Amino acid sequence: QQQVKQSPQSLIVQKGGISIINCAYENTAFDYFPWYQQFPGKGPALLIAIRPDVSEKKEGRFTISFNKSAKQFSLHIMDSQPGDSATYFCAASPGPFGNEKLTFGTGTRLTIIP
Amino acid sequence: DTEVTQTPKHLVMGMTNKKSLKCEQHMGHRAMYWYKQKAKKPPELMFVYSYEKLSINESVPSRFSPECPNSSLLNLHLHALQPEDSALYLCASSPGGAVGAAKNIQYFGAGTRLSVL
């Protein structure tokens, strides 16, 4: 019940296209859903996050869509650029005290080709 | 400033050595975390400190010993490690507390790349 399932494992998108990564969870206590971007040799960096009281959040080219009833959330990257090539992790945590365990998805390796 | 600083960046140690990893943040965050990350895998939580007290230990072997000397510093003491402990060790911090939309946001350092020979 603690798992977060992420797909696809890898994704190749042409420059200018839309990249879509999906995640699903089981634990209804999860209250905070961030996406992290990680480049080789670097730590994960927070990209965008959402809470279950909204169904969509947009920051620049990045959008999270959240479906509470289906227990699914996804990351859309619009106008994908070669610089977006990285590994993306979705995550979830219960969240009431800001010191809870983050459960990560398995990661998606995104490659943007020119 | 959302920086979490980890030192050293790289560490090579033998199985009989004792070494320490250091993590520092000056954002006033009250929660700090140690994660272990193997290649092509997600980060795995090891320990959480909340208000300088150990709040979560994910059944980590005793050869890893965390320490939180003050609210800005987090150490991970290593002793008698095994080759399979070679990994990227990540530190993170979050504001913590029960109030505020940003309380959960975890900021990660760049990590220490550890090799155990």
mmCIF file with all atom_site columns, C-alpha atoms in Angstrom:
data_model
loop_
_atom_site.group_PDB
_atom_site.id
_atom_site.type_symbol
_atom_site.label_atom_id
_atom_site.label_alt_id
_atom_site.label_comp_id
_atom_site.label_asym_id
_atom_site.label_entity_id
_atom_site.label_seq_id
_atom_site.pdbx_PDB_ins_code
_atom_site.Cartn_x
_atom_site.Cartn_y
_atom_site.Cartn_z
_atom_site.occupancy
_atom_site.B_iso_or_equiv
_atom_site.pdbx_formal_charge
_atom_site.auth_seq_id
_atom_site.auth_comp_id
_atom_site.auth_asym_id
_atom_site.auth_atom_id
_atom_site.pdbx_PDB_model_num
ATOM 1   C CA . GLN A 1 1   ? 0.000   0.000  0.000   1.00 0.00 ? 1   GLN A CA 1
ATOM 2   C CA . GLN A 1 2   ? 3.043   2.232  0.351   1.00 0.00 ? 2   GLN A CA 1
ATOM 3   C CA . GLN A 1 3   ? 4.056   1.886  -3.295  1.00 0.00 ? 3   GLN A CA 1
ATOM 4   C CA . VAL A 1 4   ? 3.919   4.520  -5.982  1.00 0.00 ? 4   VAL A CA 1
ATOM 5   C CA . LYS A 1 5   ? 3.856   2.995  -9.457  1.00 0.00 ? 5   LYS A CA 1
ATOM 6   C CA . GLN A 1 6   ? 5.414   5.036  -12.257 1.00 0.00 ? 6   GLN A CA 1
ATOM 7   C CA . SER A 1 7   ? 5.356   4.579  -16.021 1.00 0.00 ? 7   SER A CA 1
ATOM 8   C CA . PRO A 1 8   ? 6.903   4.500  -18.512 1.00 0.00 ? 8   PRO A CA 1
ATOM 9   C CA . GLN A 1 9   ? 10.381  3.429  -17.421 1.00 0.00 ? 9   GLN A CA 1
ATOM 10  C CA . SER A 1 10  ? 11.896  5.339  -20.339 1.00 0.00 ? 10  SER A CA 1
ATOM 11  C CA . LEU A 1 11  ? 10.537  7.835  -22.831 1.00 0.00 ? 11  LEU A CA 1
ATOM 12  C CA . ILE A 1 12  ? 11.875  9.375  -26.020 1.00 0.00 ? 12  ILE A CA 1
ATOM 13  C CA . VAL A 1 13  ? 10.190  12.537 -27.297 1.00 0.00 ? 13  VAL A CA 1
ATOM 14  C CA . GLN A 1 14  ? 11.022  14.842 -30.148 1.00 0.00 ? 14  GLN A CA 1
ATOM 15  C CA . LYS A 1 15  ? 11.940  18.418 -29.422 1.00 0.00 ? 15  LYS A CA 1
ATOM 16  C CA . GLY A 1 16  ? 8.814   20.523 -29.178 1.00 0.00 ? 16  GLY A CA 1
ATOM 17  C CA . GLY A 1 17  ? 6.606   17.565 -28.305 1.00 0.00 ? 17  GLY A CA 1
ATOM 18  C CA . ILE A 1 18  ? 4.697   16.760 -25.130 1.00 0.00 ? 18  ILE A CA 1
ATOM 19  C CA . SER A 1 19  ? 6.233   14.396 -22.568 1.00 0.00 ? 19  SER A CA 1
ATOM 20  C CA . ILE A 1 20  ? 3.771   12.571 -20.303 1.00 0.00 ? 20  ILE A CA 1
ATOM 21  C CA . ILE A 1 21  ? 4.704   10.517 -17.241 1.00 0.00 ? 21  ILE A CA 1
ATOM 22  C CA . ASN A 1 22  ? 2.119   8.741  -15.125 1.00 0.00 ? 22  ASN A CA 1
ATOM 23  C CA . CYS A 1 23  ? 1.982   7.655  -11.495 1.00 0.00 ? 23  CYS A CA 1
ATOM 24  C CA . ALA A 1 24  ? -0.524  5.745  -9.391  1.00 0.00 ? 24  ALA A CA 1
ATOM 25  C CA . TYR A 1 25  ? -0.790  5.221  -5.651  1.00 0.00 ? 25  TYR A CA 1
ATOM 26  C CA . GLU A 1 26  ? -2.831  3.157  -3.211  1.00 0.00 ? 26  GLU A CA 1
ATOM 27  C CA . ASN A 1 27  ? -2.382  4.851  0.141   1.00 0.00 ? 27  ASN A CA 1
ATOM 28  C CA . THR A 1 28  ? -5.288  7.269  0.684   1.00 0.00 ? 28  THR A CA 1
ATOM 29  C CA . ALA A 1 29  ? -3.319  8.950  3.488   1.00 0.00 ? 29  ALA A CA 1
ATOM 30  C CA . PHE A 1 30  ? -0.959  10.463 0.923   1.00 0.00 ? 30  PHE A CA 1
ATOM 31  C CA . ASP A 1 31  ? -1.492  14.202 0.930   1.00 0.00 ? 31  ASP A CA 1
ATOM 32  C CA . TYR A 1 32  ? 1.442   15.671 -0.974  1.00 0.00 ? 32  TYR A CA 1
ATOM 33  C CA . PHE A 1 33  ? 2.600   14.729 -4.471  1.00 0.00 ? 33  PHE A CA 1
ATOM 34  C CA . PRO A 1 34  ? 5.865   16.232 -5.769  1.00 0.00 ? 34  PRO A CA 1
ATOM 35  C CA . TRP A 1 35  ? 7.779   15.590 -8.967  1.00 0.00 ? 35  TRP A CA 1
ATOM 36  C CA . TYR A 1 36  ? 11.571  15.617 -8.921  1.00 0.00 ? 36  TYR A CA 1
ATOM 37  C CA . GLN A 1 37  ? 14.023  16.012 -11.797 1.00 0.00 ? 37  GLN A CA 1
ATOM 38  C CA . GLN A 1 38  ? 17.478  14.473 -11.507 1.00 0.00 ? 38  GLN A CA 1
ATOM 39  C CA . PHE A 1 39  ? 20.469  14.942 -13.786 1.00 0.00 ? 39  PHE A CA 1
ATOM 40  C CA . PRO A 1 40  ? 23.378  12.463 -13.716 1.00 0.00 ? 40  PRO A CA 1
ATOM 41  C CA . GLY A 1 41  ? 25.658  13.042 -10.742 1.00 0.00 ? 41  GLY A CA 1
ATOM 42  C CA . LYS A 1 42  ? 23.257  15.509 -9.106  1.00 0.00 ? 42  LYS A CA 1
ATOM 43  C CA . GLY A 1 43  ? 20.669  15.339 -6.347  1.00 0.00 ? 43  GLY A CA 1
ATOM 44  C CA . PRO A 1 44  ? 16.953  15.408 -7.183  1.00 0.00 ? 44  PRO A CA 1
ATOM 45  C CA . ALA A 1 45  ? 15.512  18.893 -7.627  1.00 0.00 ? 45  ALA A CA 1
ATOM 46  C CA . LEU A 1 46  ? 11.862  19.699 -6.956  1.00 0.00 ? 46  LEU A CA 1
ATOM 47  C CA . LEU A 1 47  ? 10.065  20.495 -10.187 1.00 0.00 ? 47  LEU A CA 1
ATOM 48  C CA . ILE A 1 48  ? 6.448   20.963 -9.182  1.00 0.00 ? 48  ILE A CA 1
ATOM 49  C CA . ALA A 1 49  ? 4.111   19.620 -6.479  1.00 0.00 ? 49  ALA A CA 1
ATOM 50  C CA . ILE A 1 50  ? 0.382   19.311 -5.865  1.00 0.00 ? 50  ILE A CA 1
ATOM 51  C CA . ARG A 1 51  ? -2.023  18.554 -3.049  1.00 0.00 ? 51  ARG A CA 1
ATOM 52  C CA . PRO A 1 52  ? -5.280  16.601 -3.550  1.00 0.00 ? 52  PRO A CA 1
ATOM 53  C CA . ASP A 1 53  ? -7.540  19.652 -3.187  1.00 0.00 ? 53  ASP A CA 1
ATOM 54  C CA . VAL A 1 54  ? -6.754  20.755 -6.758  1.00 0.00 ? 54  VAL A CA 1
ATOM 55  C CA . SER A 1 55  ? -6.955  18.770 -10.000 1.00 0.00 ? 55  SER A CA 1
ATOM 56  C CA . GLU A 1 56  ? -4.295  20.612 -11.937 1.00 0.00 ? 56  GLU A CA 1
ATOM 57  C CA . LYS A 1 57  ? -1.289  22.809 -11.326 1.00 0.00 ? 57  LYS A CA 1
ATOM 58  C CA . LYS A 1 58  ? 0.787   24.531 -13.968 1.00 0.00 ? 58  LYS A CA 1
ATOM 59  C CA . GLU A 1 59  ? 4.209   26.114 -13.676 1.00 0.00 ? 59  GLU A CA 1
ATOM 60  C CA . GLY A 1 60  ? 5.642   27.266 -16.976 1.00 0.00 ? 60  GLY A CA 1
ATOM 61  C CA . ARG A 1 61  ? 5.927   24.280 -19.318 1.00 0.00 ? 61  ARG A CA 1
ATOM 62  C CA . PHE A 1 62  ? 5.238   21.795 -16.506 1.00 0.00 ? 62  PHE A CA 1
ATOM 63  C CA . THR A 1 63  ? 1.736   20.692 -15.489 1.00 0.00 ? 63  THR A CA 1
ATOM 64  C CA . ILE A 1 64  ? 0.580   18.179 -12.907 1.00 0.00 ? 64  ILE A CA 1
ATOM 65  C CA . SER A 1 65  ? -2.835  16.593 -13.461 1.00 0.00 ? 65  SER A CA 1
ATOM 66  C CA . PHE A 1 66  ? -4.331  14.915 -10.398 1.00 0.00 ? 66  PHE A CA 1
ATOM 67  C CA . ASN A 1 67  ? -7.244  12.470 -10.280 1.00 0.00 ? 67  ASN A CA 1
ATOM 68  C CA . LYS A 1 68  ? -8.117  11.794 -6.651  1.00 0.00 ? 68  LYS A CA 1
ATOM 69  C CA . SER A 1 69  ? -10.834 9.210  -7.318  1.00 0.00 ? 69  SER A CA 1
ATOM 70  C CA . ALA A 1 70  ? -8.555  7.164  -9.581  1.00 0.00 ? 70  ALA A CA 1
ATOM 71  C CA . LYS A 1 71  ? -5.551  7.736  -7.287  1.00 0.00 ? 71  LYS A CA 1
ATOM 72  C CA . GLN A 1 72  ? -3.457  8.798  -10.245 1.00 0.00 ? 72  GLN A CA 1
ATOM 73  C CA . PHE A 1 73  ? -1.372  11.815 -11.130 1.00 0.00 ? 73  PHE A CA 1
ATOM 74  C CA . SER A 1 74  ? 0.717   12.732 -14.129 1.00 0.00 ? 74  SER A CA 1
ATOM 75  C CA . LEU A 1 75  ? 3.375   15.162 -15.286 1.00 0.00 ? 75  LEU A CA 1
ATOM 76  C CA . HIS A 1 76  ? 3.064   16.881 -18.645 1.00 0.00 ? 76  HIS A CA 1
ATOM 77  C CA . ILE A 1 77  ? 6.041   18.698 -20.121 1.00 0.00 ? 77  ILE A CA 1
ATOM 78  C CA . MET A 1 78  ? 4.967   20.955 -22.976 1.00 0.00 ? 78  MET A CA 1
ATOM 79  C CA . ASP A 1 79  ? 7.329   22.026 -25.770 1.00 0.00 ? 79  ASP A CA 1
ATOM 80  C CA . SER A 1 80  ? 9.935   19.531 -24.547 1.00 0.00 ? 80  SER A CA 1
ATOM 81  C CA . GLN A 1 81  ? 13.555  20.660 -24.940 1.00 0.00 ? 81  GLN A CA 1
ATOM 82  C CA . PRO A 1 82  ? 16.860  18.742 -25.034 1.00 0.00 ? 82  PRO A CA 1
ATOM 83  C CA . GLY A 1 83  ? 17.700  20.321 -21.668 1.00 0.00 ? 83  GLY A CA 1
ATOM 84  C CA . ASP A 1 84  ? 14.714  18.458 -20.185 1.00 0.00 ? 84  ASP A CA 1
ATOM 85  C CA . SER A 1 85  ? 16.537  15.162 -20.759 1.00 0.00 ? 85  SER A CA 1
ATOM 86  C CA . ALA A 1 86  ? 16.836  13.753 -17.228 1.00 0.00 ? 86  ALA A CA 1
ATOM 87  C CA . THR A 1 87  ? 15.318  11.176 -14.892 1.00 0.00 ? 87  THR A CA 1
ATOM 88  C CA . TYR A 1 88  ? 11.969  12.141 -13.392 1.00 0.00 ? 88  TYR A CA 1
ATOM 89  C CA . PHE A 1 89  ? 10.602  10.742 -10.130 1.00 0.00 ? 89  PHE A CA 1
ATOM 90  C CA . CYS A 1 90  ? 7.084   11.134 -8.830  1.00 0.00 ? 90  CYS A CA 1
ATOM 91  C CA . ALA A 1 91  ? 6.658   10.845 -5.079  1.00 0.00 ? 91  ALA A CA 1
ATOM 92  C CA . ALA A 1 92  ? 4.029   10.952 -2.367  1.00 0.00 ? 92  ALA A CA 1
ATOM 93  C CA . SER A 1 93  ? 3.870   11.474 1.371   1.00 0.00 ? 93  SER A CA 1
ATOM 94  C CA . PRO A 1 94  ? 1.197   11.708 4.083   1.00 0.00 ? 94  PRO A CA 1
ATOM 95  C CA . GLY A 1 95  ? 2.223   15.261 4.856   1.00 0.00 ? 95  GLY A CA 1
ATOM 96  C CA . PRO A 1 96  ? 0.568   16.502 8.062   1.00 0.00 ? 96  PRO A CA 1
ATOM 97  C CA . PHE A 1 97  ? 3.779   17.513 9.842   1.00 0.00 ? 97  PHE A CA 1
ATOM 98  C CA . GLY A 1 98  ? 6.216   18.147 7.028   1.00 0.00 ? 98  GLY A CA 1
ATOM 99  C CA . ASN A 1 99  ? 8.633   15.475 8.212   1.00 0.00 ? 99  ASN A CA 1
ATOM 100 C CA . GLU A 1 100 ? 7.126   12.341 6.737   1.00 0.00 ? 100 GLU A CA 1
ATOM 101 C CA . LYS A 1 101 ? 8.667   9.730  4.504   1.00 0.00 ? 101 LYS A CA 1
ATOM 102 C CA . LEU A 1 102 ? 8.576   10.468 0.779   1.00 0.00 ? 102 LEU A CA 1
ATOM 103 C CA . THR A 1 103 ? 7.745   7.355  -1.203  1.00 0.00 ? 103 THR A CA 1
ATOM 104 C CA . PHE A 1 104 ? 9.276   7.598  -4.671  1.00 0.00 ? 104 PHE A CA 1
ATOM 105 C CA . GLY A 1 105 ? 8.160   6.060  -7.926  1.00 0.00 ? 105 GLY A CA 1
ATOM 106 C CA . THR A 1 106 ? 10.693  3.968  -9.852  1.00 0.00 ? 106 THR A CA 1
ATOM 107 C CA . GLY A 1 107 ? 11.683  6.813  -12.179 1.00 0.00 ? 107 GLY A CA 1
ATOM 108 C CA . THR A 1 108 ? 11.363  7.670  -15.872 1.00 0.00 ? 108 THR A CA 1
ATOM 109 C CA . ARG A 1 109 ? 14.389  8.315  -18.010 1.00 0.00 ? 109 ARG A CA 1
ATOM 110 C CA . LEU A 1 110 ? 13.354  11.038 -20.473 1.00 0.00 ? 110 LEU A CA 1
ATOM 111 C CA . THR A 1 111 ? 15.329  11.719 -23.635 1.00 0.00 ? 111 THR A CA 1
ATOM 112 C CA . ILE A 1 112 ? 14.444  14.642 -25.888 1.00 0.00 ? 112 ILE A CA 1
ATOM 113 C CA . ILE A 1 113 ? 15.806  14.272 -29.408 1.00 0.00 ? 113 ILE A CA 1
ATOM 114 C CA . PRO A 1 114 ? 16.393  17.287 -31.679 1.00 0.00 ? 114 PRO A CA 1
ATOM 115 C CA . ASP B 2 1   ? 18.638  30.322 -0.739  1.00 0.00 ? 1   ASP B CA 1
ATOM 116 C CA . THR B 2 2   ? 17.481  26.708 -0.962  1.00 0.00 ? 2   THR B CA 1
ATOM 117 C CA . GLU B 2 3   ? 20.864  25.085 -0.659  1.00 0.00 ? 3   GLU B CA 1
ATOM 118 C CA . VAL B 2 4   ? 21.732  21.888 1.103   1.00 0.00 ? 4   VAL B CA 1
ATOM 119 C CA . THR B 2 5   ? 25.497  21.382 1.170   1.00 0.00 ? 5   THR B CA 1
ATOM 120 C CA . GLN B 2 6   ? 27.048  17.929 1.398   1.00 0.00 ? 6   GLN B CA 1
ATOM 121 C CA . THR B 2 7   ? 30.685  17.069 1.948   1.00 0.00 ? 7   THR B CA 1
ATOM 122 C CA . PRO B 2 8   ? 32.697  15.333 0.716   1.00 0.00 ? 8   PRO B CA 1
ATOM 123 C CA . LYS B 2 9   ? 31.487  14.991 -2.879  1.00 0.00 ? 9   LYS B CA 1
ATOM 124 C CA . HIS B 2 10  ? 33.354  11.706 -3.314  1.00 0.00 ? 10  HIS B CA 1
ATOM 125 C CA . LEU B 2 11  ? 34.608  9.192  -0.762  1.00 0.00 ? 11  LEU B CA 1
ATOM 126 C CA . VAL B 2 12  ? 36.499  5.954  -1.162  1.00 0.00 ? 12  VAL B CA 1
ATOM 127 C CA . MET B 2 13  ? 36.873  3.797  1.912   1.00 0.00 ? 13  MET B CA 1
ATOM 128 C CA . GLY B 2 14  ? 37.964  0.319  2.878   1.00 0.00 ? 14  GLY B CA 1
ATOM 129 C CA . MET B 2 15  ? 35.748  -2.063 4.788   1.00 0.00 ? 15  MET B CA 1
ATOM 130 C CA . THR B 2 16  ? 37.638  -1.431 8.044   1.00 0.00 ? 16  THR B CA 1
ATOM 131 C CA . ASN B 2 17  ? 37.624  2.361  7.821   1.00 0.00 ? 17  ASN B CA 1
ATOM 132 C CA . LYS B 2 18  ? 35.565  4.844  9.778   1.00 0.00 ? 18  LYS B CA 1
ATOM 133 C CA . LYS B 2 19  ? 34.382  7.912  7.933   1.00 0.00 ? 19  LYS B CA 1
ATOM 134 C CA . SER B 2 20  ? 31.660  10.548 8.203   1.00 0.00 ? 20  SER B CA 1
ATOM 135 C CA . LEU B 2 21  ? 29.417  12.330 5.744   1.00 0.00 ? 21  LEU B CA 1
ATOM 136 C CA . LYS B 2 22  ? 28.344  15.867 6.516   1.00 0.00 ? 22  LYS B CA 1
ATOM 137 C CA . CYS B 2 23  ? 25.233  17.832 5.556   1.00 0.00 ? 23  CYS B CA 1
ATOM 138 C CA . GLU B 2 24  ? 24.464  21.474 6.256   1.00 0.00 ? 24  GLU B CA 1
ATOM 139 C CA . GLN B 2 25  ? 21.474  23.742 5.627   1.00 0.00 ? 25  GLN B CA 1
ATOM 140 C CA . HIS B 2 26  ? 20.819  27.307 6.681   1.00 0.00 ? 26  HIS B CA 1
ATOM 141 C CA . MET B 2 27  ? 17.188  27.604 5.681   1.00 0.00 ? 27  MET B CA 1
ATOM 142 C CA . GLY B 2 28  ? 15.883  27.144 9.216   1.00 0.00 ? 28  GLY B CA 1
ATOM 143 C CA . HIS B 2 29  ? 14.391  23.785 8.274   1.00 0.00 ? 29  HIS B CA 1
ATOM 144 C CA . ARG B 2 30  ? 13.400  21.551 11.169  1.00 0.00 ? 30  ARG B CA 1
ATOM 145 C CA . ALA B 2 31  ? 13.418  18.209 9.376   1.00 0.00 ? 31  ALA B CA 1
ATOM 146 C CA . MET B 2 32  ? 16.495  16.587 7.825   1.00 0.00 ? 32  MET B CA 1
ATOM 147 C CA . TYR B 2 33  ? 16.839  13.324 5.964   1.00 0.00 ? 33  TYR B CA 1
ATOM 148 C CA . TRP B 2 34  ? 19.393  10.796 4.768   1.00 0.00 ? 34  TRP B CA 1
ATOM 149 C CA . TYR B 2 35  ? 18.697  8.826  1.603   1.00 0.00 ? 35  TYR B CA 1
ATOM 150 C CA . LYS B 2 36  ? 20.673  6.176  -0.240  1.00 0.00 ? 36  LYS B CA 1
ATOM 151 C CA . GLN B 2 37  ? 20.451  5.963  -4.023  1.00 0.00 ? 37  GLN B CA 1
ATOM 152 C CA . LYS B 2 38  ? 21.780  3.161  -6.186  1.00 0.00 ? 38  LYS B CA 1
ATOM 153 C CA . ALA B 2 39  ? 22.299  3.646  -9.918  1.00 0.00 ? 39  ALA B CA 1
ATOM 154 C CA . LYS B 2 40  ? 19.065  3.903  -11.922 1.00 0.00 ? 40  LYS B CA 1
ATOM 155 C CA . LYS B 2 41  ? 16.967  3.549  -8.769  1.00 0.00 ? 41  LYS B CA 1
ATOM 156 C CA . PRO B 2 42  ? 14.933  6.040  -6.734  1.00 0.00 ? 42  PRO B CA 1
ATOM 157 C CA . PRO B 2 43  ? 16.260  7.434  -3.458  1.00 0.00 ? 43  PRO B CA 1
ATOM 158 C CA . GLU B 2 44  ? 15.579  5.172  -0.478  1.00 0.00 ? 44  GLU B CA 1
ATOM 159 C CA . LEU B 2 45  ? 14.928  6.802  2.865   1.00 0.00 ? 45  LEU B CA 1
ATOM 160 C CA . MET B 2 46  ? 17.344  5.861  5.652   1.00 0.00 ? 46  MET B CA 1
ATOM 161 C CA . PHE B 2 47  ? 16.743  8.297  8.523   1.00 0.00 ? 47  PHE B CA 1
ATOM 162 C CA . VAL B 2 48  ? 14.639  11.343 9.411   1.00 0.00 ? 48  VAL B CA 1
ATOM 163 C CA . TYR B 2 49  ? 15.464  13.880 12.096  1.00 0.00 ? 49  TYR B CA 1
ATOM 164 C CA . SER B 2 50  ? 12.697  16.191 13.239  1.00 0.00 ? 50  SER B CA 1
ATOM 165 C CA . TYR B 2 51  ? 13.554  19.045 15.599  1.00 0.00 ? 51  TYR B CA 1
ATOM 166 C CA . GLU B 2 52  ? 16.971  17.409 16.111  1.00 0.00 ? 52  GLU B CA 1
ATOM 167 C CA . LYS B 2 53  ? 15.473  14.108 17.257  1.00 0.00 ? 53  LYS B CA 1
ATOM 168 C CA . LEU B 2 54  ? 15.562  10.877 15.290  1.00 0.00 ? 54  LEU B CA 1
ATOM 169 C CA . SER B 2 55  ? 11.986  10.270 14.186  1.00 0.00 ? 55  SER B CA 1
ATOM 170 C CA . ILE B 2 56  ? 12.340  7.596  11.498  1.00 0.00 ? 56  ILE B CA 1
ATOM 171 C CA . ASN B 2 57  ? 14.914  4.810  11.110  1.00 0.00 ? 57  ASN B CA 1
ATOM 172 C CA . GLU B 2 58  ? 14.081  2.620  8.136   1.00 0.00 ? 58  GLU B CA 1
ATOM 173 C CA . SER B 2 59  ? 15.698  -0.480 9.688   1.00 0.00 ? 59  SER B CA 1
ATOM 174 C CA . VAL B 2 60  ? 19.133  0.660  8.574   1.00 0.00 ? 60  VAL B CA 1
ATOM 175 C CA . PRO B 2 61  ? 22.109  -1.560 9.612   1.00 0.00 ? 61  PRO B CA 1
ATOM 176 C CA . SER B 2 62  ? 24.021  -0.283 12.635  1.00 0.00 ? 62  SER B CA 1
ATOM 177 C CA . ARG B 2 63  ? 27.155  0.288  10.551  1.00 0.00 ? 63  ARG B CA 1
ATOM 178 C CA . PHE B 2 64  ? 25.369  3.531  9.569   1.00 0.00 ? 64  PHE B CA 1
ATOM 179 C CA . SER B 2 65  ? 25.026  5.910  12.520  1.00 0.00 ? 65  SER B CA 1
ATOM 180 C CA . PRO B 2 66  ? 23.274  9.277  12.107  1.00 0.00 ? 66  PRO B CA 1
ATOM 181 C CA . GLU B 2 67  ? 23.850  12.304 14.274  1.00 0.00 ? 67  GLU B CA 1
ATOM 182 C CA . CYS B 2 68  ? 22.193  15.725 14.406  1.00 0.00 ? 68  CYS B CA 1
ATOM 183 C CA . PRO B 2 69  ? 24.471  18.039 16.438  1.00 0.00 ? 69  PRO B CA 1
ATOM 184 C CA . ASN B 2 70  ? 22.245  21.080 15.860  1.00 0.00 ? 70  ASN B CA 1
ATOM 185 C CA . SER B 2 71  ? 19.360  22.237 13.710  1.00 0.00 ? 71  SER B CA 1
ATOM 186 C CA . SER B 2 72  ? 21.615  23.060 10.732  1.00 0.00 ? 72  SER B CA 1
ATOM 187 C CA . LEU B 2 73  ? 23.871  20.020 10.693  1.00 0.00 ? 73  LEU B CA 1
ATOM 188 C CA . LEU B 2 74  ? 23.388  16.347 9.970   1.00 0.00 ? 74  LEU B CA 1
ATOM 189 C CA . ASN B 2 75  ? 26.139  13.733 9.984   1.00 0.00 ? 75  ASN B CA 1
ATOM 190 C CA . LEU B 2 76  ? 26.220  10.117 8.892   1.00 0.00 ? 76  LEU B CA 1
ATOM 191 C CA . HIS B 2 77  ? 28.966  8.070  10.528  1.00 0.00 ? 77  HIS B CA 1
ATOM 192 C CA . LEU B 2 78  ? 30.134  5.035  8.594   1.00 0.00 ? 78  LEU B CA 1
ATOM 193 C CA . HIS B 2 79  ? 31.938  2.033  10.036  1.00 0.00 ? 79  HIS B CA 1
ATOM 194 C CA . ALA B 2 80  ? 32.754  -1.427 8.688   1.00 0.00 ? 80  ALA B CA 1
ATOM 195 C CA . LEU B 2 81  ? 30.817  -0.909 5.480   1.00 0.00 ? 81  LEU B CA 1
ATOM 196 C CA . GLN B 2 82  ? 30.365  -3.549 2.804   1.00 0.00 ? 82  GLN B CA 1
ATOM 197 C CA . PRO B 2 83  ? 30.971  -3.156 -0.944  1.00 0.00 ? 83  PRO B CA 1
ATOM 198 C CA . GLU B 2 84  ? 27.196  -3.277 -1.509  1.00 0.00 ? 84  GLU B CA 1
ATOM 199 C CA . ASP B 2 85  ? 26.927  -0.040 0.503   1.00 0.00 ? 85  ASP B CA 1
ATOM 200 C CA . SER B 2 86  ? 28.564  1.793  -2.399  1.00 0.00 ? 86  SER B CA 1
ATOM 201 C CA . ALA B 2 87  ? 25.989  4.346  -3.573  1.00 0.00 ? 87  ALA B CA 1
ATOM 202 C CA . LEU B 2 88  ? 25.093  8.024  -3.754  1.00 0.00 ? 88  LEU B CA 1
ATOM 203 C CA . TYR B 2 89  ? 24.150  9.263  -0.291  1.00 0.00 ? 89  TYR B CA 1
ATOM 204 C CA . LEU B 2 90  ? 21.754  12.178 -0.363  1.00 0.00 ? 90  LEU B CA 1
ATOM 205 C CA . CYS B 2 91  ? 20.827  14.594 2.370   1.00 0.00 ? 91  CYS B CA 1
ATOM 206 C CA . ALA B 2 92  ? 17.597  16.589 2.266   1.00 0.00 ? 92  ALA B CA 1
ATOM 207 C CA . SER B 2 93  ? 15.795  19.081 4.457   1.00 0.00 ? 93  SER B CA 1
ATOM 208 C CA . SER B 2 94  ? 12.229  20.375 4.704   1.00 0.00 ? 94  SER B CA 1
ATOM 209 C CA . PRO B 2 95  ? 10.627  23.194 6.685   1.00 0.00 ? 95  PRO B CA 1
ATOM 210 C CA . GLY B 2 96  ? 8.559   20.779 8.763   1.00 0.00 ? 96  GLY B CA 1
ATOM 211 C CA . GLY B 2 97  ? 5.817   21.837 11.139  1.00 0.00 ? 97  GLY B CA 1
ATOM 212 C CA . ALA B 2 98  ? 2.072   21.476 10.891  1.00 0.00 ? 98  ALA B CA 1
ATOM 213 C CA . VAL B 2 99  ? 1.297   24.703 9.098   1.00 0.00 ? 99  VAL B CA 1
ATOM 214 C CA . GLY B 2 100 ? 2.161   26.104 5.705   1.00 0.00 ? 100 GLY B CA 1
ATOM 215 C CA . ALA B 2 101 ? 1.869   24.915 2.131   1.00 0.00 ? 101 ALA B CA 1
ATOM 216 C CA . ALA B 2 102 ? 5.645   24.546 1.835   1.00 0.00 ? 102 ALA B CA 1
ATOM 217 C CA . LYS B 2 103 ? 6.161   22.430 4.964   1.00 0.00 ? 103 LYS B CA 1
ATOM 218 C CA . ASN B 2 104 ? 6.697   19.205 3.024   1.00 0.00 ? 104 ASN B CA 1
ATOM 219 C CA . ILE B 2 105 ? 9.040   20.452 0.320   1.00 0.00 ? 105 ILE B CA 1
ATOM 220 C CA . GLN B 2 106 ? 12.262  18.482 0.538   1.00 0.00 ? 106 GLN B CA 1
ATOM 221 C CA . TYR B 2 107 ? 15.393  20.135 -0.827  1.00 0.00 ? 107 TYR B CA 1
ATOM 222 C CA . PHE B 2 108 ? 18.193  17.761 -1.728  1.00 0.00 ? 108 PHE B CA 1
ATOM 223 C CA . GLY B 2 109 ? 21.924  18.209 -1.702  1.00 0.00 ? 109 GLY B CA 1
ATOM 224 C CA . ALA B 2 110 ? 24.135  17.042 -4.563  1.00 0.00 ? 110 ALA B CA 1
ATOM 225 C CA . GLY B 2 111 ? 25.093  13.925 -2.634  1.00 0.00 ? 111 GLY B CA 1
ATOM 226 C CA . THR B 2 112 ? 28.259  12.081 -1.644  1.00 0.00 ? 112 THR B CA 1
ATOM 227 C CA . ARG B 2 113 ? 29.366  9.367  -4.061  1.00 0.00 ? 113 ARG B CA 1
ATOM 228 C CA . LEU B 2 114 ? 30.650  6.569  -1.789  1.00 0.00 ? 114 LEU B CA 1
ATOM 229 C CA . SER B 2 115 ? 32.753  3.661  -2.964  1.00 0.00 ? 115 SER B CA 1
ATOM 230 C CA . VAL B 2 116 ? 33.556  0.842  -0.530  1.00 0.00 ? 116 VAL B CA 1
ATOM 231 C CA . LEU B 2 117 ? 36.496  -1.334 -1.540  1.00 0.00 ? 117 LEU B CA 1
#
